[in-house]
Coordinates of C-alpha atoms in Angstrom, one line a residue:
Chain T
M1 CA -7.8 30.4 96.5
E2 CA -4.1 31.0 96.4
R3 CA -2.8 32.9 99.4
K4 CA -1.4 36.4 98.6
K5 CA 0.3 39.1 100.6
I6 CA 0.1 42.8 101.0
E7 CA 2.8 45.0 102.6
K8 CA 1.6 46.6 105.8
A9 CA 2.5 50.0 104.5
D10 CA 0.2 49.4 101.5
L11 CA -2.9 48.4 103.5
G12 CA -4.1 52.0 104.0
R13 CA -3.8 52.7 100.2
W14 CA -5.9 49.7 99.4
L15 CA -8.6 50.6 102.0
D16 CA -8.6 54.2 100.7
R17 CA -9.2 52.9 97.2
I18 CA -12.1 50.8 98.6
A19 CA -13.5 53.8 100.3
Q20 CA -13.8 55.5 96.9
E21 CA -16.2 52.8 95.7
Y22 CA -17.9 51.6 98.9
E23 CA -19.0 52.8 102.3
L24 CA -16.0 51.7 104.4
I25 CA -16.6 50.7 108.0
G26 CA -13.9 49.7 110.5
P27 CA -12.7 49.9 114.0
T28 CA -12.2 53.5 115.3
E29 CA -11.1 54.7 118.7
D30 CA -12.6 57.7 120.5
D31 CA -12.5 58.4 124.3
D32 CA -10.9 54.9 124.8
V33 CA -13.9 53.2 123.2
I34 CA -13.4 51.0 120.1
R35 CA -16.3 51.2 117.8
F36 CA -17.0 50.1 114.3
A37 CA -17.9 53.2 112.4
P38 CA -18.0 54.5 108.8
V39 CA -14.8 56.3 107.8
E40 CA -13.8 58.5 104.9
S41 CA -10.2 57.3 104.9
S42 CA -8.0 54.6 106.4
A43 CA -6.3 57.2 108.6
E44 CA -9.4 57.2 110.9
L45 CA -9.0 53.4 111.6
V46 CA -7.2 51.6 114.3
F47 CA -5.3 48.4 113.4
E48 CA -4.0 47.3 116.9
F49 CA -7.1 46.4 118.9
A50 CA -8.7 43.4 120.6
N51 CA -12.3 44.0 119.6
S52 CA -15.1 46.6 119.7
V53 CA -17.3 47.0 122.8
I54 CA -20.5 46.8 120.7
P55 CA -20.3 43.9 118.3
P56 CA -20.6 44.4 114.5
K57 CA -24.0 42.7 114.6
S58 CA -25.2 46.3 115.0
L59 CA -24.2 47.0 111.4
F60 CA -26.7 44.4 110.2
F61 CA -29.2 44.6 113.0
P62 CA -28.8 48.2 114.3
Q63 CA -29.7 49.1 117.9
V64 CA -32.4 51.3 116.4
E65 CA -33.7 51.3 112.8
S66 CA -36.6 52.7 110.9
L67 CA -38.7 50.0 109.2
F68 CA -41.3 52.2 107.5
S69 CA -43.1 55.4 107.7
F70 CA -46.9 55.8 107.7
R71 CA -49.3 58.5 106.8
K72 CA -53.1 58.6 107.1
R73 CA -55.0 60.2 104.3
G74 CA -58.7 60.0 105.2
K75 CA -59.4 56.3 105.4
E76 CA -56.3 55.4 103.4
I77 CA -53.0 54.6 105.0
E78 CA -49.8 55.1 103.0
L79 CA -46.9 53.0 104.0
E80 CA -43.4 53.6 102.7
A81 CA -40.6 51.1 103.5
T82 CA -37.3 52.5 104.7
K83 CA -34.3 51.6 102.6
P84 CA -31.8 49.9 104.8
L85 CA -28.7 51.0 102.7
D86 CA -27.7 53.6 100.3
R87 CA -24.5 52.1 99.1
D88 CA -22.7 48.7 99.2
R89 CA -20.4 48.4 102.2
V90 CA -17.1 46.9 103.2
I91 CA -16.5 46.1 106.8
F92 CA -12.8 46.0 107.7
G93 CA -11.4 44.4 110.9
I94 CA -14.2 42.1 111.9
R95 CA -13.1 39.1 114.1
N96 CA -14.0 35.5 113.6
C97 CA -16.1 35.3 116.7
D98 CA -18.3 38.1 115.3
I99 CA -18.5 36.4 111.9
G100 CA -19.6 33.3 113.7
S101 CA -22.4 35.3 115.3
L102 CA -23.6 36.5 111.9
S103 CA -24.1 32.9 110.7
L104 CA -26.3 32.3 113.8
L105 CA -28.2 35.6 113.1
D106 CA -28.7 34.5 109.5
S107 CA -30.9 31.6 110.8
V108 CA -32.9 34.0 113.0
F109 CA -33.5 36.6 110.3
S110 CA -34.6 34.1 107.6
E111 CA -36.7 31.8 109.8
D112 CA -40.3 32.1 108.6
L113 CA -39.9 35.0 106.3
E114 CA -36.8 36.8 105.0
D115 CA -36.1 39.9 107.1
V116 CA -35.4 42.2 104.2
Y117 CA -33.6 44.8 106.3
Y118 CA -31.1 42.3 107.7
Q119 CA -30.8 40.3 104.5
E120 CA -30.2 43.4 102.3
R121 CA -27.4 44.5 104.6
R122 CA -25.9 41.1 104.6
A123 CA -26.0 40.8 100.8
R124 CA -24.6 44.2 100.2
T125 CA -21.7 44.0 102.7
A126 CA -18.3 42.5 102.2
L127 CA -16.3 41.3 105.2
I128 CA -12.6 41.8 105.4
A129 CA -11.7 39.9 108.6
L130 CA -8.6 40.4 110.7
A131 CA -7.1 37.2 112.2
C132 CA -6.8 37.6 115.9
P133 CA -3.6 38.8 117.6
T134 CA -1.5 36.5 119.8
P135 CA -2.0 36.1 122.6
P136 CA -5.7 36.7 122.6
R137 CA -7.4 38.4 125.5
S138 CA -7.8 36.2 128.5
S139 CA -11.6 36.6 128.2
C140 CA -11.6 35.0 124.7
F141 CA -12.9 31.4 124.4
C142 CA -14.2 31.2 120.8
T143 CA -12.6 27.8 120.2
T144 CA -15.0 26.4 122.8
F145 CA -17.7 26.9 120.3
G146 CA -15.7 25.5 117.3
I147 CA -14.6 28.9 116.0
D148 CA -11.0 29.1 114.7
P149 CA -9.7 32.7 115.1
L150 CA -7.4 32.2 112.1
S151 CA -9.8 30.6 109.7
P152 CA -11.0 32.3 106.5
Q153 CA -14.5 30.8 106.9
G154 CA -17.4 33.2 106.7
S155 CA -15.3 36.2 105.5
D156 CA -14.9 37.5 102.0
I157 CA -11.2 38.2 102.7
L158 CA -9.1 37.2 105.7
L159 CA -6.0 39.3 106.6
T160 CA -3.4 37.7 108.9
D161 CA -0.8 39.9 110.4
V162 CA 2.7 38.3 110.0
D163 CA 5.9 40.3 110.3
D164 CA 5.7 43.2 107.8
V165 CA 2.9 41.8 105.7
Y166 CA -0.7 40.7 105.9
L167 CA -1.4 37.3 104.4
V168 CA -4.5 37.6 102.2
D169 CA -7.0 34.7 101.9
V170 CA -9.7 35.6 99.4
S171 CA -12.8 33.3 99.7
T172 CA -15.5 34.8 97.5
E173 CA -16.2 36.8 94.4
K174 CA -17.0 39.8 96.5
G175 CA -13.5 39.5 97.9
E176 CA -11.9 39.2 94.5
R177 CA -13.6 42.4 93.4
L178 CA -12.0 44.2 96.3
V179 CA -8.6 42.9 95.6
A180 CA -9.0 43.8 91.9
L181 CA -9.4 47.5 92.9
S182 CA -5.7 47.6 93.8
E183 CA -4.3 44.5 92.1
D184 CA -0.8 46.0 92.0
L185 CA -0.6 46.0 95.8
F186 CA -0.9 42.3 96.1
S187 CA 1.6 39.7 95.3
P188 CA 1.7 35.9 95.4
L189 CA 3.8 34.2 98.1
T190 CA 7.1 32.6 97.1
K191 CA 7.5 28.9 98.1
D192 CA 9.8 29.9 100.9
E193 CA 7.4 32.6 102.1
A194 CA 4.4 30.2 102.0
Q195 CA 6.3 28.0 104.5
Q196 CA 7.9 30.7 106.6
L197 CA 5.1 33.3 106.9
Q198 CA 2.7 31.5 109.3
P199 CA 0.8 33.1 112.1
P200 CA 1.6 31.8 115.6
P201 CA -1.1 29.5 116.9
V202 CA -3.7 31.3 119.1
E203 CA -4.1 29.5 122.4
M204 CA -7.0 30.1 124.7
K205 CA -9.1 28.4 127.3
K206 CA -11.4 25.8 125.8
L207 CA -14.2 24.0 127.5
D208 CA -15.8 20.8 126.4
V209 CA -19.4 21.8 125.7
S210 CA -20.6 18.7 124.0
H211 CA -23.1 17.9 126.7
L212 CA -24.0 21.5 127.6
Q213 CA -27.5 21.4 126.3
E214 CA -28.7 18.4 128.2
R215 CA -26.9 19.5 131.3
T216 CA -28.5 22.9 131.1
E217 CA -32.0 21.4 130.6
A218 CA -31.6 19.2 133.7
L219 CA -31.2 22.3 135.8
W220 CA -34.5 24.1 135.2
E221 CA -35.7 24.0 138.8
D222 CA -32.2 24.1 140.3
E223 CA -31.4 26.7 143.0
Y224 CA -28.3 27.6 141.0
W225 CA -30.2 30.3 139.1
Q226 CA -31.2 32.0 142.4
K227 CA -27.6 31.9 143.6
I228 CA -26.0 33.4 140.5
S229 CA -28.7 36.1 140.2
L230 CA -27.6 37.8 143.4
P231 CA -24.8 39.9 142.0
C232 CA -26.8 40.7 138.8
L233 CA -27.8 44.3 138.6
G234 CA -30.6 43.7 136.0
C235 CA -28.9 46.0 133.5
G236 CA -28.8 45.2 129.8
I237 CA -25.0 45.2 129.3
C238 CA -24.6 41.4 128.7
T239 CA -27.3 41.4 126.1
Y240 CA -26.3 44.6 124.3
V241 CA -22.6 43.7 124.0
C242 CA -23.6 40.1 122.9
P243 CA -23.0 39.4 119.2
T244 CA -25.7 36.7 119.2
C245 CA -28.5 38.4 121.2
H246 CA -31.2 39.6 118.9
C247 CA -34.4 40.5 120.8
F248 CA -36.1 43.7 119.8
D249 CA -39.0 46.0 120.7
I250 CA -41.2 47.9 118.2
V251 CA -41.8 51.6 118.7
D252 CA -44.0 54.0 116.8
V253 CA -42.6 57.6 116.8
G254 CA -44.9 60.4 115.6
S255 CA -48.7 60.8 115.9
T256 CA -51.6 58.6 115.1
S257 CA -51.9 60.2 111.6
E258 CA -48.2 60.3 110.6
G259 CA -45.1 58.7 111.9
E260 CA -42.4 56.1 111.6
R261 CA -42.1 52.6 113.0
Y262 CA -38.8 51.6 114.5
R263 CA -37.4 48.5 116.0
C264 CA -34.8 48.7 118.7
W265 CA -32.8 46.2 120.8
D266 CA -34.5 45.0 123.9
S267 CA -33.0 43.0 126.7
C268 CA -34.4 39.9 128.4
M269 CA -32.6 41.1 131.5
Y270 CA -35.1 44.0 131.9
N271 CA -38.0 43.5 134.2
D272 CA -40.5 44.6 131.6
F273 CA -39.2 42.3 128.9
A274 CA -41.8 39.5 129.5
L275 CA -44.4 41.8 131.2
M276 CA -47.8 41.2 129.7
A277 CA -50.6 43.7 129.2
S278 CA -52.6 42.0 132.0
G279 CA -49.8 42.9 134.4
E280 CA -48.7 39.2 134.7
N281 CA -44.9 38.7 134.5
P282 CA -43.8 35.1 133.9
R283 CA -40.2 36.2 134.7
P284 CA -40.7 38.3 137.8
T285 CA -37.3 38.1 139.3
K286 CA -33.7 38.1 138.1
R287 CA -33.6 34.3 138.8
E288 CA -36.1 33.6 136.0
R289 CA -34.5 36.2 133.7
I290 CA -31.0 34.8 134.0
R291 CA -32.2 31.3 133.7
N292 CA -34.0 32.3 130.5
R293 CA -30.9 33.9 129.1
Y294 CA -28.8 30.8 129.5
F295 CA -31.5 28.5 128.4
H296 CA -31.9 30.5 125.3
K297 CA -28.2 30.3 124.6
F298 CA -27.6 26.7 125.4
S299 CA -31.0 25.0 124.8
S300 CA -33.8 26.7 122.9
F301 CA -31.7 28.4 120.3
P302 CA -29.8 25.2 119.1
S303 CA -33.1 23.3 119.3
R304 CA -35.0 25.8 117.3
Y305 CA -32.5 26.5 114.6
G306 CA -30.5 23.3 114.5
T307 CA -27.3 25.3 114.9
G308 CA -24.6 25.4 117.6
Y309 CA -25.1 27.2 120.8
A310 CA -25.9 30.9 120.7
C311 CA -22.6 31.9 122.1
V312 CA -19.4 32.6 120.1
G313 CA -17.0 33.0 123.0
C314 CA -16.1 36.7 122.3
G315 CA -16.0 37.3 126.1
R316 CA -17.6 40.7 125.9
C317 CA -20.3 39.9 128.6
L318 CA -17.7 38.7 131.1
V319 CA -15.5 41.8 130.5
H320 CA -18.3 44.3 130.9
C321 CA -20.6 42.7 133.5
P322 CA -20.6 45.1 136.5
G323 CA -21.5 42.2 138.8
G324 CA -18.6 40.1 137.6
M325 CA -20.7 37.3 136.1
E326 CA -18.6 35.2 133.8
I327 CA -20.3 33.0 131.3
T328 CA -17.3 30.6 131.2
E329 CA -17.8 30.0 135.0
V330 CA -21.5 29.5 134.4
I331 CA -20.8 26.9 131.8
K332 CA -18.3 25.1 134.1
D333 CA -20.9 25.2 136.9
I334 CA -23.6 23.7 134.7
L335 CA -21.3 20.9 133.6
A336 CA -20.0 20.3 137.1
K337 CA -23.6 20.1 138.5
E338 CA -24.0 16.7 136.8
G339 CA -20.6 15.5 137.8
V340 CA -19.1 16.3 134.4
S341 CA -16.3 18.7 134.3
E342 CA -14.3 20.1 131.4
Chain V
M1 CA -25.2 47.2 162.7
V2 CA -22.7 49.4 160.8
I3 CA -19.0 48.5 160.7
G4 CA -16.9 51.5 159.8
V5 CA -13.6 51.4 157.8
A6 CA -11.0 53.9 156.8
C7 CA -10.7 54.0 153.0
Q8 CA -7.3 53.3 151.6
G9 CA -8.2 54.6 148.2
L10 CA -10.0 53.1 145.2
V11 CA -8.4 51.9 142.0
D12 CA -9.5 53.5 138.8
P13 CA -9.9 50.6 136.3
T14 CA -9.3 52.9 133.3
K15 CA -6.0 54.2 134.8
L16 CA -5.0 50.7 135.7
E17 CA -5.3 49.7 132.0
Q18 CA -3.5 52.8 130.9
V19 CA -0.6 52.6 133.4
L20 CA -0.1 48.8 133.0
G21 CA -0.9 48.7 129.3
V22 CA -3.1 45.6 129.6
P23 CA -6.8 45.2 129.6
M24 CA -8.6 44.9 132.9
E25 CA -9.4 41.2 132.7
E26 CA -5.7 40.4 132.5
V27 CA -5.2 41.8 136.0
K28 CA -5.5 39.0 138.5
S29 CA -5.4 41.0 141.8
V30 CA -4.5 44.3 143.3
E31 CA -3.2 44.3 146.8
D32 CA -3.0 47.3 149.1
M33 CA 0.6 47.9 150.2
G34 CA 0.1 51.2 152.0
E35 CA 1.8 53.7 149.8
A36 CA 1.5 51.5 146.7
F37 CA -0.7 48.9 145.0
L38 CA 0.8 45.5 144.2
V39 CA -0.7 44.4 140.9
T40 CA -0.6 40.8 139.7
I41 CA -0.8 40.3 135.9
G42 CA -0.4 36.6 135.0
E43 CA 2.8 35.5 136.8
E44 CA 4.2 39.0 137.0
K45 CA 3.8 41.3 140.1
R46 CA 4.3 45.1 139.8
E47 CA 4.3 47.7 142.4
V48 CA 2.6 51.0 141.3
P49 CA 2.5 54.1 143.5
K50 CA -1.1 54.8 144.6
E51 CA -1.2 58.2 143.1
E52 CA -0.9 56.7 139.6
L53 CA -3.9 54.4 140.0
L54 CA -6.4 56.2 142.3
R55 CA -9.8 57.4 141.1
E56 CA -10.1 61.1 140.5
K57 CA -12.4 61.4 143.5
C58 CA -9.8 60.1 145.9
F59 CA -7.8 63.3 145.2
Y60 CA -10.5 65.5 146.6
C61 CA -12.3 63.1 149.0
K62 CA -13.2 64.9 152.2
H63 CA -14.7 61.9 154.0
P64 CA -12.4 58.9 153.6
T65 CA -13.4 57.6 157.0
S66 CA -16.8 56.4 158.1
F67 CA -18.5 58.8 160.5
E68 CA -21.6 56.8 161.4
Y69 CA -20.8 53.4 162.8
D70 CA -21.3 51.0 165.7
S71 CA -17.9 49.5 165.6
T72 CA -14.8 49.7 163.4
L73 CA -12.6 47.4 161.5
G74 CA -8.9 48.2 161.7
E75 CA -7.5 51.6 162.6
M76 CA -9.5 54.6 161.5
V77 CA -6.6 56.1 159.5
P78 CA -7.3 56.7 155.8
F79 CA -4.8 56.9 153.0
S80 CA -4.2 60.6 152.8
I81 CA -3.4 62.8 149.9
D82 CA -4.1 66.5 149.6
A83 CA -7.8 66.0 150.2
G84 CA -10.6 68.5 149.8
E85 CA -8.9 70.5 147.1
G86 CA -10.2 70.9 143.6
E87 CA -13.3 68.9 144.2
F88 CA -15.1 70.7 141.4
A89 CA -12.1 71.3 139.1
L90 CA -13.3 69.2 136.2
V91 CA -16.8 70.8 136.4
E92 CA -15.3 74.3 136.5
E93 CA -13.2 73.5 133.5
L94 CA -16.4 72.7 131.6
E95 CA -18.2 75.7 133.0
Q96 CA -15.6 78.0 131.4
L97 CA -16.6 76.8 128.0
P98 CA -19.3 78.6 125.9
L99 CA -22.7 77.1 126.0
E100 CA -22.5 75.5 122.6
E101 CA -19.2 73.8 123.4
R102 CA -20.6 72.4 126.6
R103 CA -23.5 71.1 124.7
A104 CA -21.3 69.6 122.1
F105 CA -19.2 67.9 124.8
W106 CA -22.1 66.2 126.4
Q107 CA -23.8 65.3 123.1
K108 CA -20.6 63.6 122.0
Q109 CA -20.8 61.5 125.2
F110 CA -24.5 60.8 125.2
E111 CA -24.4 59.9 121.5
R112 CA -22.6 56.7 122.2
C113 CA -24.9 55.7 125.2
I114 CA -26.5 52.3 124.5
R115 CA -29.1 52.8 127.3
C116 CA -28.2 49.6 129.0
N117 CA -29.5 51.2 132.3
A118 CA -26.4 50.0 134.2
C119 CA -25.8 53.5 135.6
R120 CA -29.4 53.4 137.0
E121 CA -29.4 49.9 138.2
V122 CA -26.1 50.3 140.2
C123 CA -27.2 53.7 141.7
Y124 CA -27.7 53.5 145.4
A125 CA -29.9 56.6 145.2
C126 CA -32.4 55.1 142.7
Y127 CA -35.1 53.6 144.8
C128 CA -38.3 54.1 142.8
Q129 CA -40.5 51.0 142.6
E130 CA -41.1 51.7 139.0
C131 CA -38.6 54.0 137.2
M132 CA -40.3 56.7 135.1
F133 CA -38.2 55.4 132.1
D134 CA -39.9 52.0 132.5
K135 CA -43.4 53.4 132.7
K136 CA -45.7 52.2 129.9
V137 CA -48.6 54.7 130.6
P138 CA -47.7 57.3 130.0
R139 CA -44.5 56.3 128.1
W140 CA -42.0 59.1 128.8
L141 CA -39.2 57.4 127.0
S142 CA -38.8 54.4 124.6
K143 CA -35.8 52.1 124.4
T144 CA -34.8 53.9 121.2
P145 CA -31.2 55.2 121.8
F146 CA -31.7 58.4 119.7
L147 CA -29.5 61.3 120.9
S148 CA -32.5 63.2 122.1
D149 CA -33.7 60.2 124.1
N150 CA -30.3 59.7 125.6
E151 CA -30.0 63.3 126.5
L152 CA -33.4 63.2 128.2
Y153 CA -32.4 60.0 130.1
H154 CA -29.2 61.4 131.5
L155 CA -30.4 64.9 132.3
I156 CA -33.5 63.6 134.0
R157 CA -31.3 61.3 136.1
A158 CA -29.0 64.2 137.0
F159 CA -32.0 66.3 138.2
H160 CA -33.5 63.4 140.1
L161 CA -30.1 62.8 141.9
A162 CA -29.6 66.5 142.8
G163 CA -29.0 66.6 146.6
R164 CA -28.9 62.8 146.8
C165 CA -25.8 61.8 144.8
I166 CA -22.9 61.2 147.1
D167 CA -20.4 60.8 144.2
C168 CA -19.7 57.1 144.8
G169 CA -18.7 56.9 141.1
E170 CA -20.3 53.5 140.4
C171 CA -22.3 54.8 137.4
E172 CA -19.1 55.8 135.7
R173 CA -17.4 52.5 136.7
V174 CA -20.1 50.3 135.2
C175 CA -20.6 52.3 132.0
P176 CA -19.4 50.1 129.1
M177 CA -19.2 53.1 126.8
R178 CA -17.0 55.1 129.3
I179 CA -19.3 58.1 129.6
P180 CA -17.8 60.4 132.3
L181 CA -21.0 60.4 134.3
S182 CA -19.4 61.5 137.6
R183 CA -18.6 64.8 135.9
L184 CA -22.3 65.3 135.2
Y185 CA -23.4 64.5 138.7
K186 CA -20.6 66.6 140.2
K187 CA -22.1 69.6 138.5
V188 CA -25.4 69.0 140.2
Q189 CA -23.6 68.4 143.5
K190 CA -21.9 71.8 143.0
D191 CA -25.1 73.6 142.3
V192 CA -26.8 72.1 145.4
A193 CA -23.8 73.1 147.5
E194 CA -23.9 76.6 146.2
L195 CA -27.7 77.1 146.3
F196 CA -28.5 75.3 149.5
G197 CA -25.2 74.8 151.3
Y198 CA -26.0 71.1 151.4
E199 CA -23.9 68.0 151.0
A200 CA -25.6 64.7 150.5
G201 CA -25.1 61.8 152.8
M202 CA -23.8 63.7 155.8
E203 CA -26.9 63.8 158.1
L204 CA -29.1 60.8 158.6
E205 CA -32.1 62.8 159.7
E206 CA -31.9 65.7 157.4
A207 CA -34.1 65.7 154.2
P208 CA -32.4 66.5 150.9
P209 CA -33.1 70.1 149.9
L210 CA -35.1 69.2 146.8
T211 CA -37.5 67.0 148.7
T212 CA -38.5 69.8 151.1
F213 CA -38.5 73.6 151.2
E214 CA -37.7 76.4 153.6
L215 CA -39.1 79.9 153.5
D216 CA -35.6 81.5 153.1
D217 CA -34.5 79.3 150.2
Q218 CA -32.8 81.1 147.5
D219 CA -35.0 81.9 144.5
P220 CA -32.7 83.0 141.7
F221 CA -35.4 82.6 139.0
T222 CA -37.4 85.7 140.1

């Protein structure tokens, strides 16, 4: 697709036009917390932000969602599936790390059977990505996992902030329909502009993770996991702010004759995550739970789905961990253990 | 063995971000210079007066110096600002509001709670072998972060900590959703102070009032 541009002053008008046709979701700020939330108008959105605390995976795989309701009538049981969406949606302001996480989650939620809840949300949502600001946060390391913060890959439209305009890269039909809503606000780039209007390169720390899987697997019995588990509180922050974590629990709310079945996020950092009905817990201490988390990210996930590692370098876990655990340091340690450094 | 220190004030990470205009992870180090903090961001060093960066609790802290110790580290002279005043000012501000507004204030906070349990896990006063929120039989609370569940979680925690919370402020520090939890626990502290004349953490041998009773306890419910 040919690159277009939209004046910054016009972006709000376009988004307001989108909000008339779709449910518009974007970054909002309240009490110093950036969250993706549905908005009525572009005035509620923030445009200068690094990223949300909770990743936009929650818009496809919500922290809690109803799957179906049930009602017992004599011996019959009536089931009614919950509709995941009322309207088609547009998410504005998603970053490329989080788009990368959606492509990983796509593998999970279509593995043996199509997860209709996740898949319907994916199919009925258009993504307007915002290329990352320069410089990125020092916690960012998405390029480690092959993600380009300026690439249009995975989005329907990519907007790149350059001077007084946003460069507009439309990649899909969904994206074309959104641009068509306010065609007059977009204009093609002149030859000069196409050369001059370039975003500055985004530079960040990049680790060589090409051997990360086998290095991780060599460390199953290593005392390293005990050592790094010491400052871990055993809270669920790292898993809940992670755009690739996807474990859930199932909960019935109501009575035995009538109620609703929900699924909600669960965390492998919790003591009861692997607890069995017998009382046996195969991951009784934080050592086993932390080891499991990193093994899932760097070994079992790529093996199972044939994808890359289950980390997109968004840096949320290392920003929010109360114990100061940094996944980038863990990766360096794992690689260094075998005498291989970045 | 307990080694006592005199507290020189604690940095509030949120204020640090606001005053410096950079996210926390860009801050390399904070050095104590006596009357100011020396903050290093990348290659740049900036001196910021302590008053601009201190946690709220430092402004009313009555016990900046250890009082139970075997030996000390350094001189026992804390950083001093007008201490002891306005300890419950933020609570009183909320208490002035009508019931519905108070409820709305806390619901807005609890609504964004993701129930990561960090406030519980970091709490020095949580010592149950199995927390009631983790119990399977009976199951008091699921992992579902509905507003009603979140309210229950935070209010039960507040009651459980009555007479035991020493306002260390760690719960608020670790909260990724920036819920002002200190304010909630401060209210319980204030009630315990008013009802029982008790301040948690001051006497090693004394039992917290809600774990025991005395015949002349106040009984305002009758």
